[in-house]
Amino acid sequence: MSSMPSSSPPSAGTPRRVEHQQTDKGYVPVYTTDVVRQPWDDYTATDHDVWRQLFARQRRLLVGRASDEFLLAQDAMGMTPDAIPKFDDLNTVLEKATGWSLVGVEGLLPELTFFEHLANRRFPVTWWIRKPEQLDYLAEPDLFHDLFGHVPLLMNPMFGDYMQAYGRGGVKAHGIGADALVNLTRLYWYTVEFGLIRQQDGLRIYGSGIVSSKGESIHCLESDAPNRIGFDLERIMRTRYRIDTYQKTYFVIDSFEQLMDATGPDFTPIYARLATQESYPAGTVLDSDRVFHRGSGEGWATDADV
Ligand SMILES: [Fe+2]
């Protein structure tokens, strides 16, 4: 550590802002594990303005597009565009509703640390928010993605239980091996991050990666390009995905109960079975799929599914 003059001591207790770093291999994730106090008094007018702009823009887009559960929960938590919410205030509401709580973190967590938080009904929220020039895209989770996108549905008892079950499953998969983790990560990706749900009045969004993205909020429901296919646990665990473009396929659940029920069985024999099977490209449609919409494939990149 560099020494600092005694007249300007390092701000003890102020969390770091840990972001991906640009290297000769492109942007690489940097991991952090500390739980930190939200430095709410340190947010600048610009930080609050970024929150305000993003909140107002997404809420406008999401009425009629996001699931009713999501919108109601966001209101019930008291999230507003006025200012970046205080984690302590949200926790008062959330803990009473479902026993979940938010913990502040400095950036991306290693998998096991993340799973352990979820297994204990703690949701890690990045304390810092993106810069004004990053309104439309950021490679890593920030406060807006985590808080606006992930936190509202933790108010829903069934979804909250699913998230905890996922965390427990993650700890277990971590002990089983890398292939099991790949299978489980696909489940998170196609549900928690990019899931759609069927309501009586049509398909709606519940995935956090979508609700926090202006472009994808429209694309996932209204574009002809992507597939929209009924939820199927093993099918999803075999399906690769995109991290650099909109998804080629979205999976549709009928209810959060369906999601919770799917995590009931022990995944260990499923991982063993999947280990002997090929994965599916992100855009594949199978004969066995329940197809809501078969994608036109327009604009799809031909490689780089992960
Ligand atoms: Fe996320």
Tab-separated table of N, CA and C and ligand atoms in Angstrom, residues 141 145-146 150 188 193 208-209, ligand 1:
chain	number	residue	atom	x	y	z
A	141	PRO	N	-22.332	-6.975	-13.113
A	141	PRO	CA	-23.434	-6.459	-12.306
A	141	PRO	C	-23.048	-5.210	-11.520
A	145	HIS	N	-28.449	-3.182	-11.750
A	145	HIS	CA	-28.820	-4.551	-12.127
A	145	HIS	C	-29.246	-5.359	-10.896
A	146	ASP	N	-28.447	-5.310	-9.861
A	146	ASP	CA	-28.718	-6.141	-8.686
A	146	ASP	C	-29.991	-5.704	-7.956
A	150	HIS	N	-32.820	-7.830	-9.490
A	150	HIS	CA	-32.907	-9.079	-8.726
A	150	HIS	C	-33.760	-8.980	-7.472
A	188	TYR	N	-29.518	-21.029	-13.858
A	188	TYR	CA	-29.596	-19.664	-13.331
A	188	TYR	C	-29.765	-18.665	-14.476
A	193	GLU	N	-31.831	-14.925	-14.582
A	193	GLU	CA	-31.357	-13.792	-15.386
A	193	GLU	C	-32.226	-13.513	-16.619
A	208	SER	N	-33.807	-10.986	-14.345
A	208	SER	CA	-33.143	-9.732	-13.963
A	208	SER	C	-32.295	-9.128	-15.074
A	209	GLY	N	-31.663	-10.010	-15.852
A	209	GLY	CA	-30.829	-9.517	-16.938
A	209	GLY	C	-31.665	-8.796	-17.982
B	1	FE	FE	-27.607	-10.863	-12.263
